[in-house]
Tab-separated table of C-alpha atoms and ligand atoms in Angstrom:
chain	number	residue	atom	x	y	z
A	88	MET	CA	6.731	11.509	-21.739
A	89	LEU	CA	9.468	12.676	-19.294
A	90	VAL	CA	9.684	11.360	-15.518
A	91	LEU	CA	12.311	12.522	-13.277
A	92	GLY	CA	12.927	9.402	-10.561
A	93	ILE	CA	14.204	9.931	-7.160
A	94	GLU	CA	15.499	7.210	-4.947
A	95	THR	CA	16.722	7.822	-1.192
A	96	SER	CA	15.216	4.679	0.377
A	97	CYS	CA	18.356	3.491	2.064
A	98	ASP	CA	22.209	4.438	1.428
A	99	GLU	CA	22.247	5.396	-2.232
A	100	THR	CA	20.737	8.870	-3.578
A	101	GLY	CA	19.833	8.135	-7.185
A	102	VAL	CA	18.370	10.410	-9.517
A	103	ALA	CA	17.383	9.851	-13.438
A	104	VAL	CA	15.036	11.176	-16.373
A	105	TYR	CA	13.362	8.311	-18.030
A	106	ASP	CA	12.100	9.509	-21.799
A	107	ALA	CA	9.308	7.417	-22.848
A	108	ALA	CA	10.510	7.577	-26.459
A	109	GLN	CA	14.359	7.405	-25.872
A	110	GLY	CA	14.563	5.538	-22.622
A	111	ILE	CA	16.963	6.764	-20.020
A	112	ARG	CA	18.359	10.193	-20.857
A	113	ALA	CA	20.574	10.580	-17.725
A	114	HIS	CA	20.983	9.118	-14.173
A	115	ARG	CA	23.283	9.827	-11.465
A	116	LEU	CA	24.160	8.312	-8.161
A	117	TYR	CA	25.691	9.355	-4.954
A	118	SER	CA	26.717	6.356	-2.837
A	119	GLN	CA	26.963	7.089	0.808
A	120	ILE	CA	29.327	3.641	1.429
A	121	ALA	CA	32.373	5.908	2.748
A	122	LEU	CA	30.044	7.727	5.311
A	123	HIS	CA	28.798	4.627	6.757
A	124	ALA	CA	31.909	2.315	6.563
A	125	GLU	CA	33.454	3.098	9.739
A	126	TYR	CA	29.958	2.119	11.554
A	127	GLY	CA	29.998	-1.210	9.694
A	128	GLY	CA	26.525	-0.666	8.363
A	129	VAL	CA	23.893	1.843	7.519
A	130	VAL	CA	23.023	4.638	10.365
A	131	PRO	CA	19.758	5.753	9.276
A	132	GLU	CA	19.945	9.307	10.884
A	133	LEU	CA	23.355	9.861	8.776
A	134	ALA	CA	21.680	8.467	5.631
A	135	SER	CA	18.828	11.088	5.919
A	136	ARG	CA	20.901	14.028	6.862
A	137	ASP	CA	23.374	12.995	3.785
A	138	HIS	CA	20.243	12.636	1.158
A	139	ILE	CA	19.161	16.273	2.279
A	140	ARG	CA	22.900	17.408	1.087
A	141	LYS	CA	23.045	15.550	-1.946
A	142	LEU	CA	19.932	15.355	-3.455
A	143	LEU	CA	19.020	18.711	-5.010
A	144	PRO	CA	22.587	19.306	-6.605
A	145	LEU	CA	22.063	15.663	-8.026
A	146	VAL	CA	18.748	16.527	-9.389
A	147	ASP	CA	20.184	19.740	-11.268
A	148	ALA	CA	23.128	17.823	-12.341
A	149	THR	CA	20.759	15.019	-13.808
A	150	LEU	CA	18.440	17.573	-15.492
A	151	GLU	CA	21.370	19.397	-17.296
A	152	GLU	CA	23.038	16.236	-18.277
A	153	ALA	CA	19.646	15.277	-19.518
A	154	GLY	CA	19.205	18.406	-21.334
A	155	VAL	CA	15.856	18.817	-19.682
A	156	ALA	CA	14.194	21.917	-17.685
A	157	GLY	CA	12.014	21.110	-14.680
A	158	ARG	CA	9.124	22.625	-16.484
A	159	ASP	CA	9.526	20.037	-19.428
A	160	LEU	CA	8.629	16.945	-17.120
A	161	ASP	CA	5.562	15.303	-17.129
A	162	ALA	CA	6.016	13.980	-13.482
A	163	VAL	CA	8.363	13.606	-10.624
A	164	ALA	CA	8.434	9.792	-9.297
A	165	TYR	CA	9.973	9.006	-6.123
A	166	THR	CA	10.424	5.990	-3.973
A	167	ALA	CA	7.580	5.853	-1.156
A	168	GLY	CA	8.817	3.066	0.602
A	169	PRO	CA	9.391	0.275	1.988
A	170	GLY	CA	12.870	1.706	3.496
A	171	LEU	CA	14.414	3.931	6.333
A	172	ILE	CA	11.644	6.225	6.980
A	173	GLY	CA	13.542	9.274	7.329
A	174	ALA	CA	15.624	8.858	4.065
A	175	VAL	CA	12.184	7.821	2.362
A	176	LEU	CA	10.668	11.264	3.909
A	177	VAL	CA	13.352	13.189	2.376
A	178	GLY	CA	13.143	11.785	-1.321
A	179	GLY	CA	9.358	12.114	-0.916
A	180	THR	CA	9.108	15.839	0.247
A	181	VAL	CA	11.894	16.981	-2.010
A	182	ALA	CA	9.952	15.055	-5.008
A	183	THR	CA	6.615	16.544	-3.808
A	184	GLY	CA	7.958	20.046	-3.574
A	185	LEU	CA	9.773	20.136	-6.946
A	186	ALA	CA	6.475	18.604	-8.496
A	187	MET	CA	4.174	21.291	-7.023
A	188	GLY	CA	6.881	24.072	-8.419
A	189	TRP	CA	6.892	22.524	-11.902
A	190	GLY	CA	3.250	22.022	-11.782
A	191	VAL	CA	3.422	18.237	-12.505
A	192	PRO	CA	2.232	15.222	-10.564
A	193	ALA	CA	4.375	13.561	-7.703
A	194	ILE	CA	4.233	9.652	-8.156
A	195	PRO	CA	4.753	7.728	-5.180
A	196	VAL	CA	6.470	4.096	-6.123
A	197	HIS	CA	7.077	1.106	-4.469
A	198	HIS	CA	10.826	0.264	-4.107
A	199	MET	CA	10.142	-3.659	-4.881
A	200	GLU	CA	8.058	-2.631	-7.752
A	201	SER	CA	10.816	-0.411	-9.360
A	202	HIS	CA	13.401	-3.488	-8.637
A	203	LEU	CA	11.045	-5.860	-10.282
A	204	LEU	CA	10.570	-3.385	-13.542
A	205	ALA	CA	14.398	-2.507	-14.068
A	206	PRO	CA	14.999	-5.373	-16.565
A	207	LEU	CA	12.294	-3.921	-18.652
A	208	LEU	CA	14.895	-1.001	-19.096
A	209	GLU	CA	17.250	-3.070	-21.483
A	210	GLU	CA	16.953	-3.548	-24.755
A	211	SER	CA	16.534	-7.240	-24.465
A	212	ALA	CA	13.567	-7.148	-22.312
A	213	PRO	CA	11.195	-10.158	-20.811
A	214	ASP	CA	7.490	-10.657	-22.091
A	215	PHE	CA	5.095	-10.912	-19.252
A	216	PRO	CA	4.083	-13.071	-17.455
A	217	PHE	CA	7.255	-13.841	-15.635
A	218	VAL	CA	8.448	-15.019	-12.237
A	219	ALA	CA	10.671	-12.157	-10.339
A	220	LEU	CA	13.300	-13.185	-7.945
A	221	LEU	CA	14.070	-10.129	-6.187
A	222	VAL	CA	16.622	-10.315	-3.805
A	223	SER	CA	17.740	-6.975	-2.090
A	224	GLY	CA	19.204	-5.968	1.350
A	225	GLY	CA	15.690	-6.160	2.900
A	226	HIS	CA	13.496	-8.472	0.950
A	227	THR	CA	13.884	-11.756	-0.596
A	228	LEU	CA	10.678	-12.307	-2.637
A	229	LEU	CA	9.456	-14.762	-5.435
A	230	VAL	CA	6.804	-12.832	-7.111
A	231	ASP	CA	4.100	-14.336	-9.962
A	232	VAL	CA	4.304	-11.179	-12.196
A	233	ALA	CA	0.863	-11.754	-14.708
A	234	ALA	CA	1.148	-8.529	-16.063
A	235	PRO	CA	2.111	-4.772	-15.169
A	236	GLY	CA	0.760	-4.122	-11.774
A	237	ASP	CA	-0.527	-7.533	-11.341
A	238	TYR	CA	2.083	-9.115	-8.515
A	239	THR	CA	1.386	-12.051	-6.217
A	240	VAL	CA	4.040	-12.872	-3.691
A	241	ILE	CA	4.358	-16.781	-3.999
A	242	GLY	CA	7.538	-17.126	-1.823
A	243	GLU	CA	9.568	-14.881	0.656
A	244	SER	CA	12.190	-15.517	3.033
A	245	LEU	CA	11.003	-16.159	6.587
A	246	ASP	CA	13.927	-14.510	8.302
A	247	ASP	CA	16.904	-12.847	6.774
A	248	ALA	CA	16.952	-11.661	3.432
A	249	ALA	CA	19.560	-12.970	0.971
A	250	GLY	CA	21.587	-9.559	0.970
A	251	GLU	CA	21.220	-9.271	4.657
A	252	ALA	CA	22.732	-12.727	5.042
A	253	PHE	CA	25.657	-11.762	2.855
A	254	ASP	CA	25.941	-8.406	4.898
A	255	LYS	CA	26.153	-10.544	8.273
A	256	THR	CA	28.322	-13.440	6.925
A	257	ALA	CA	30.809	-10.551	5.752
A	258	LYS	CA	31.271	-9.324	8.954
A	259	LEU	CA	31.776	-12.677	10.568
A	260	LEU	CA	34.751	-12.615	8.026
A	261	ASP	CA	35.896	-9.317	8.933
A	262	LEU	CA	35.210	-7.887	5.739
A	263	PRO	CA	34.021	-4.129	5.037
A	264	TYR	CA	30.635	-2.823	4.616
A	265	PRO	CA	28.922	-3.230	2.303
A	266	GLY	CA	29.287	-7.083	2.788
A	267	GLY	CA	27.838	-8.591	-0.374
A	268	PRO	CA	30.026	-7.172	-2.855
A	269	SER	CA	33.190	-7.739	-0.637
A	270	LEU	CA	32.179	-11.335	0.573
A	271	ALA	CA	31.457	-12.170	-3.491
A	272	ALA	CA	35.156	-10.525	-4.206
A	273	LEU	CA	36.772	-13.030	-1.270
A	274	ALA	CA	34.832	-15.791	-2.766
A	275	GLU	CA	36.627	-15.316	-6.253
A	276	HIS	CA	39.904	-16.456	-4.444
A	277	SER	CA	38.811	-19.664	-3.977
A	278	ASN	CA	37.860	-22.610	-6.253
A	279	VAL	CA	36.314	-25.312	-3.961
A	280	ASP	CA	32.987	-25.723	-2.133
A	281	ARG	CA	35.120	-26.839	0.654
A	282	PHE	CA	32.694	-26.480	3.711
A	283	ASP	CA	29.476	-28.482	3.766
A	284	LEU	CA	26.815	-25.498	4.701
A	285	PRO	CA	23.269	-26.160	4.881
A	286	ARG	CA	20.943	-25.624	1.891
A	287	PRO	CA	17.806	-24.053	3.687
A	288	MET	CA	14.545	-25.098	3.051
A	289	LEU	CA	15.391	-27.228	-0.256
A	290	LYS	CA	14.205	-30.532	1.572
A	291	LYS	CA	10.806	-28.706	2.374
A	292	PRO	CA	8.109	-28.284	-0.294
A	293	GLY	CA	7.250	-24.812	-1.099
A	294	LEU	CA	8.756	-21.664	-2.109
A	295	ASP	CA	9.598	-19.880	1.110
A	296	LEU	CA	13.510	-19.144	2.006
A	297	SER	CA	15.279	-18.762	5.077
A	298	PHE	CA	18.927	-17.721	5.264
A	299	SER	CA	19.324	-17.202	9.393
A	300	GLY	CA	20.494	-20.919	9.908
A	301	LEU	CA	23.227	-20.539	7.265
A	302	LYS	CA	24.613	-17.336	8.548
A	303	THR	CA	24.819	-19.379	12.207
A	304	ALA	CA	26.488	-22.259	10.229
A	305	VAL	CA	29.044	-19.971	9.115
A	306	MET	CA	29.427	-18.349	12.745
A	307	LEU	CA	29.979	-22.043	14.008
A	308	LYS	CA	32.761	-22.800	11.141
A	309	VAL	CA	34.462	-19.450	12.079
A	310	ARG	CA	34.502	-20.251	15.628
A	311	GLU	CA	35.748	-23.720	14.873
A	312	LEU	CA	38.482	-22.750	12.710
A	313	THR	CA	39.471	-19.732	14.974
A	314	GLU	CA	39.977	-22.229	18.127
A	315	ALA	CA	42.219	-24.183	15.563
A	316	ASN	CA	44.157	-21.422	14.709
A	317	ALA	CA	43.189	-22.359	11.033
A	318	LEU	CA	41.233	-19.279	9.817
A	319	ASP	CA	43.938	-18.281	7.397
A	320	GLU	CA	43.285	-16.446	4.005
A	321	SER	CA	42.704	-19.547	2.059
A	322	ALA	CA	40.275	-20.796	4.647
A	323	ARG	CA	38.420	-17.381	4.678
A	324	ALA	CA	38.014	-17.538	0.851
A	325	ASP	CA	36.722	-21.177	1.075
A	326	LEU	CA	34.214	-20.196	3.753
A	327	ALA	CA	33.138	-17.107	1.444
A	328	ASN	CA	32.883	-19.428	-1.467
A	329	SER	CA	30.886	-21.911	0.295
A	330	PHE	CA	28.505	-19.515	1.598
A	331	GLN	CA	27.814	-17.888	-1.773
A	332	CYS	CA	27.238	-21.573	-3.254
A	333	ALA	CA	25.065	-22.376	-0.830
A	334	VAL	CA	22.779	-19.235	-1.281
A	335	VAL	CA	23.177	-19.214	-5.014
A	336	GLU	CA	22.131	-23.055	-5.152
A	337	THR	CA	19.044	-22.282	-3.057
A	338	LEU	CA	18.011	-19.433	-4.794
A	339	VAL	CA	18.518	-21.295	-8.371
A	340	ALA	CA	16.320	-24.303	-6.959
A	341	LYS	CA	13.421	-22.161	-5.598
A	342	SER	CA	13.265	-20.028	-8.650
A	343	ILE	CA	13.040	-23.422	-10.698
A	344	ARG	CA	10.391	-24.694	-8.301
A	345	ALA	CA	8.534	-20.941	-8.885
A	346	LEU	CA	8.641	-21.673	-12.900
A	347	ASP	CA	7.115	-25.097	-12.245
A	348	ALA	CA	4.499	-24.000	-10.104
A	349	THR	CA	3.479	-21.044	-12.149
A	350	GLY	CA	4.183	-22.723	-15.486
A	351	TYR	CA	5.832	-19.688	-16.641
A	352	SER	CA	9.077	-19.872	-18.960
A	353	THR	CA	10.705	-16.548	-17.853
A	354	LEU	CA	12.555	-15.434	-14.890
A	355	ILE	CA	13.910	-11.986	-14.101
A	356	VAL	CA	16.245	-11.344	-11.193
A	357	ALA	CA	16.725	-7.931	-9.797
A	358	GLY	CA	17.674	-6.273	-6.112
A	359	GLY	CA	21.336	-5.775	-4.995
A	360	VAL	CA	22.166	-9.481	-4.836
A	361	GLY	CA	20.924	-10.061	-8.540
A	362	ALA	CA	24.192	-8.223	-9.323
A	363	ASN	CA	26.077	-11.394	-7.987
A	364	LYS	CA	28.032	-12.816	-10.819
A	365	LYS	CA	27.633	-16.466	-9.685
A	366	LEU	CA	24.028	-15.989	-9.248
A	367	ARG	CA	23.801	-14.612	-12.495
A	368	ALA	CA	26.095	-17.137	-14.367
A	369	ASP	CA	24.354	-20.423	-12.530
A	370	LEU	CA	20.700	-19.148	-13.184
A	371	GLN	CA	21.661	-18.603	-17.009
A	372	HIS	CA	23.333	-22.104	-16.978
A	373	GLU	CA	20.443	-23.825	-15.545
A	374	LEU	CA	17.563	-22.219	-17.227
A	375	ALA	CA	19.206	-22.771	-20.285
A	376	LYS	CA	19.493	-26.539	-19.891
A	377	GLN	CA	15.634	-26.424	-19.380
A	378	ASN	CA	14.969	-24.045	-22.511
A	379	ARG	CA	13.891	-21.180	-20.047
A	380	ASN	CA	14.709	-17.495	-20.136
A	381	VAL	CA	16.518	-15.619	-17.317
A	382	PHE	CA	16.398	-11.477	-17.597
A	383	TYR	CA	18.459	-9.438	-15.394
A	384	PRO	CA	19.177	-5.536	-15.545
A	385	ARG	CA	22.724	-4.332	-15.970
A	386	PRO	CA	24.476	-4.529	-12.478
A	387	GLU	CA	23.947	-0.877	-11.789
A	388	TYR	CA	20.392	-1.074	-12.151
A	389	CYS	CA	20.310	-4.183	-9.932
A	390	THR	CA	21.380	-1.994	-7.029
A	391	ASP	CA	19.399	0.939	-5.961
A	392	ASN	CA	19.191	3.566	-8.667
A	393	GLY	CA	17.055	6.334	-10.017
A	394	ALA	CA	16.440	5.178	-13.357
A	395	MET	CA	14.191	2.435	-12.088
A	396	VAL	CA	12.029	4.712	-9.942
A	397	ALA	CA	11.523	6.982	-13.201
A	398	TYR	CA	10.754	4.137	-15.030
A	399	ALA	CA	8.166	2.496	-12.581
A	400	GLY	CA	6.884	6.212	-12.088
A	401	ALA	CA	6.061	6.135	-16.093
A	402	GLN	CA	4.626	2.713	-15.949
A	403	ARG	CA	2.257	3.988	-13.228
A	404	ILE	CA	1.072	6.556	-15.219
A	405	ALA	CA	0.774	4.943	-18.570
A	406	SER	CA	-1.576	2.239	-16.462
A	407	GLY	CA	-3.751	5.250	-15.419
A	408	ARG	CA	-2.903	4.919	-11.796
A	409	GLN	CA	-3.322	8.493	-10.088
A	410	ALA	CA	-0.959	10.432	-8.149
A	411	ALA	CA	-1.648	10.428	-4.477
A	412	GLU	CA	-2.460	13.364	-2.291
A	413	GLY	CA	0.328	14.588	-0.346
A	414	VAL	CA	3.684	12.866	0.413
A	415	VAL	CA	3.548	9.043	0.846
A	416	ALA	CA	5.993	7.463	3.161
A	417	LYS	CA	6.021	3.822	4.449
A	418	ALA	CA	8.853	2.030	6.353
A	419	ARG	CA	6.874	-1.245	5.482
A	420	TRP	CA	4.767	-1.815	2.542
A	421	THR	CA	4.088	-5.243	0.926
A	422	LEU	CA	3.900	-5.675	-2.609
A	423	ASP	CA	0.564	-7.343	-2.276
A	424	GLU	CA	-0.516	-3.964	-0.953
A	425	LEU	CA	0.499	-2.057	-3.976
A	426	SER	CA	-3.030	-1.140	-5.528
A	427	ARG	CA	-3.893	0.530	-2.161
A	428	ILE	CA	-1.772	3.921	-2.075
B	206	KG4	O1	18.481	-3.628	-3.722
B	206	KG4	P1	19.594	-3.082	-2.758
B	206	KG4	O2	20.731	-2.240	-3.772
B	206	KG4	O3	19.153	-2.494	-1.524
B	206	KG4	C1	18.021	-2.559	-0.940
B	206	KG4	O4	16.993	-2.551	-1.668
B	206	KG4	O5	18.331	-3.358	0.008
B	206	KG4	O6	20.295	-4.033	-2.116
B	206	KG4	C2	21.597	-4.201	-1.422
B	206	KG4	C3	22.029	-5.476	-0.874
B	206	KG4	C4	22.897	-5.678	-0.057
B	206	KG4	O7	22.690	-6.480	1.181
B	206	KG4	C5	24.482	-5.782	-0.534
B	206	KG4	O8	25.279	-6.622	0.370
B	206	KG4	C6	23.753	-6.865	-1.802
B	206	KG4	O9	22.876	-6.054	-2.200
B	206	KG4	N1	24.752	-7.193	-2.977
B	206	KG4	C7	25.400	-8.082	-3.170
B	206	KG4	C8	26.167	-7.808	-4.319
B	206	KG4	N2	26.038	-6.366	-4.621
B	206	KG4	C9	25.134	-6.129	-3.643
B	206	KG4	N3	25.497	-9.385	-2.852
B	206	KG4	C10	26.113	-10.308	-3.173
B	206	KG4	N4	26.661	-10.070	-4.140
B	206	KG4	C11	26.720	-8.961	-4.947
B	206	KG4	N5	27.740	-8.915	-5.921
B	207	ZN	ZN1	16.543	-1.820	-3.010
């Protein structure tokens, strides 16, 4: 089975060809970072227009690299949400048009399900059941994954997502967009957790998370250091490091709590913040001590990409779930509602 995957939910245009027998045959990504950098964040209308410009040439190049003609495909999968609605509509209409032309089904895919399934693209793939820690720019979720397609959200952020907290904190430190990778890079210049920042929701029972208080604590620290004329390079690096330590410690503790609650011994981590080196290393270290396993996609499959969409589409077909009528595009869409496409 050959599936073309198209991702356009935010600021990356991603395209890939998944072959059920061989794995990913080709995947290409066009990032809009340069386009949005001068605004300090994603401008939705510019994102949609750029997807329009880049998507078809990227599809042609990816098919050529994979050595596949459109008519050889069994399906075209696309991200149907959640995401920026204009950007999602571009991917959905292009995918549906191509699929009609080639006489194959167009398969709408849930963005967070595709993140959740990305670790299964790796050679060393997890077995079901597992807990998924999904940490992206728009969502932070702990999910009980009993089987393919059987997802129960057991914890989520009550306010900012982990990636959003990275992005907003990076802005406070005058770091360029996208904030997560810039903040992580600055934190590497520090080796002390110097500032006593809160570990949100750790003292309370349960699996929900919250990051807006942590961001406010950084804001107050920035103000205090600026007023004392003490926000030099080393203080900025230490503050970035303390923030990263607080987020990582919280995510590690909540993930372990989710494993305890479900009785599972496997965790998977996916979504953009899953590319964070400290999060990956600390989870590996802590779970190894408990004889538990953690699986990640390679970093390029953690952030948005077409490979995970093609794979999720292939899984939908394999599980017998049908293609939808027309174009599906949803700005908001919880994982719990997945079966109701
Ligand atoms: O999954 P993703 O690519 O897009 C969404 O679905 O939102 O996640 C993007 C988020 C952004 O907030 C970005 O700052 C964050 O992931 N991110 C990181 C790192 N790489 C990307 N955060 C921390 N450390 C990183 N290395
Ligand atoms: Zn994403």
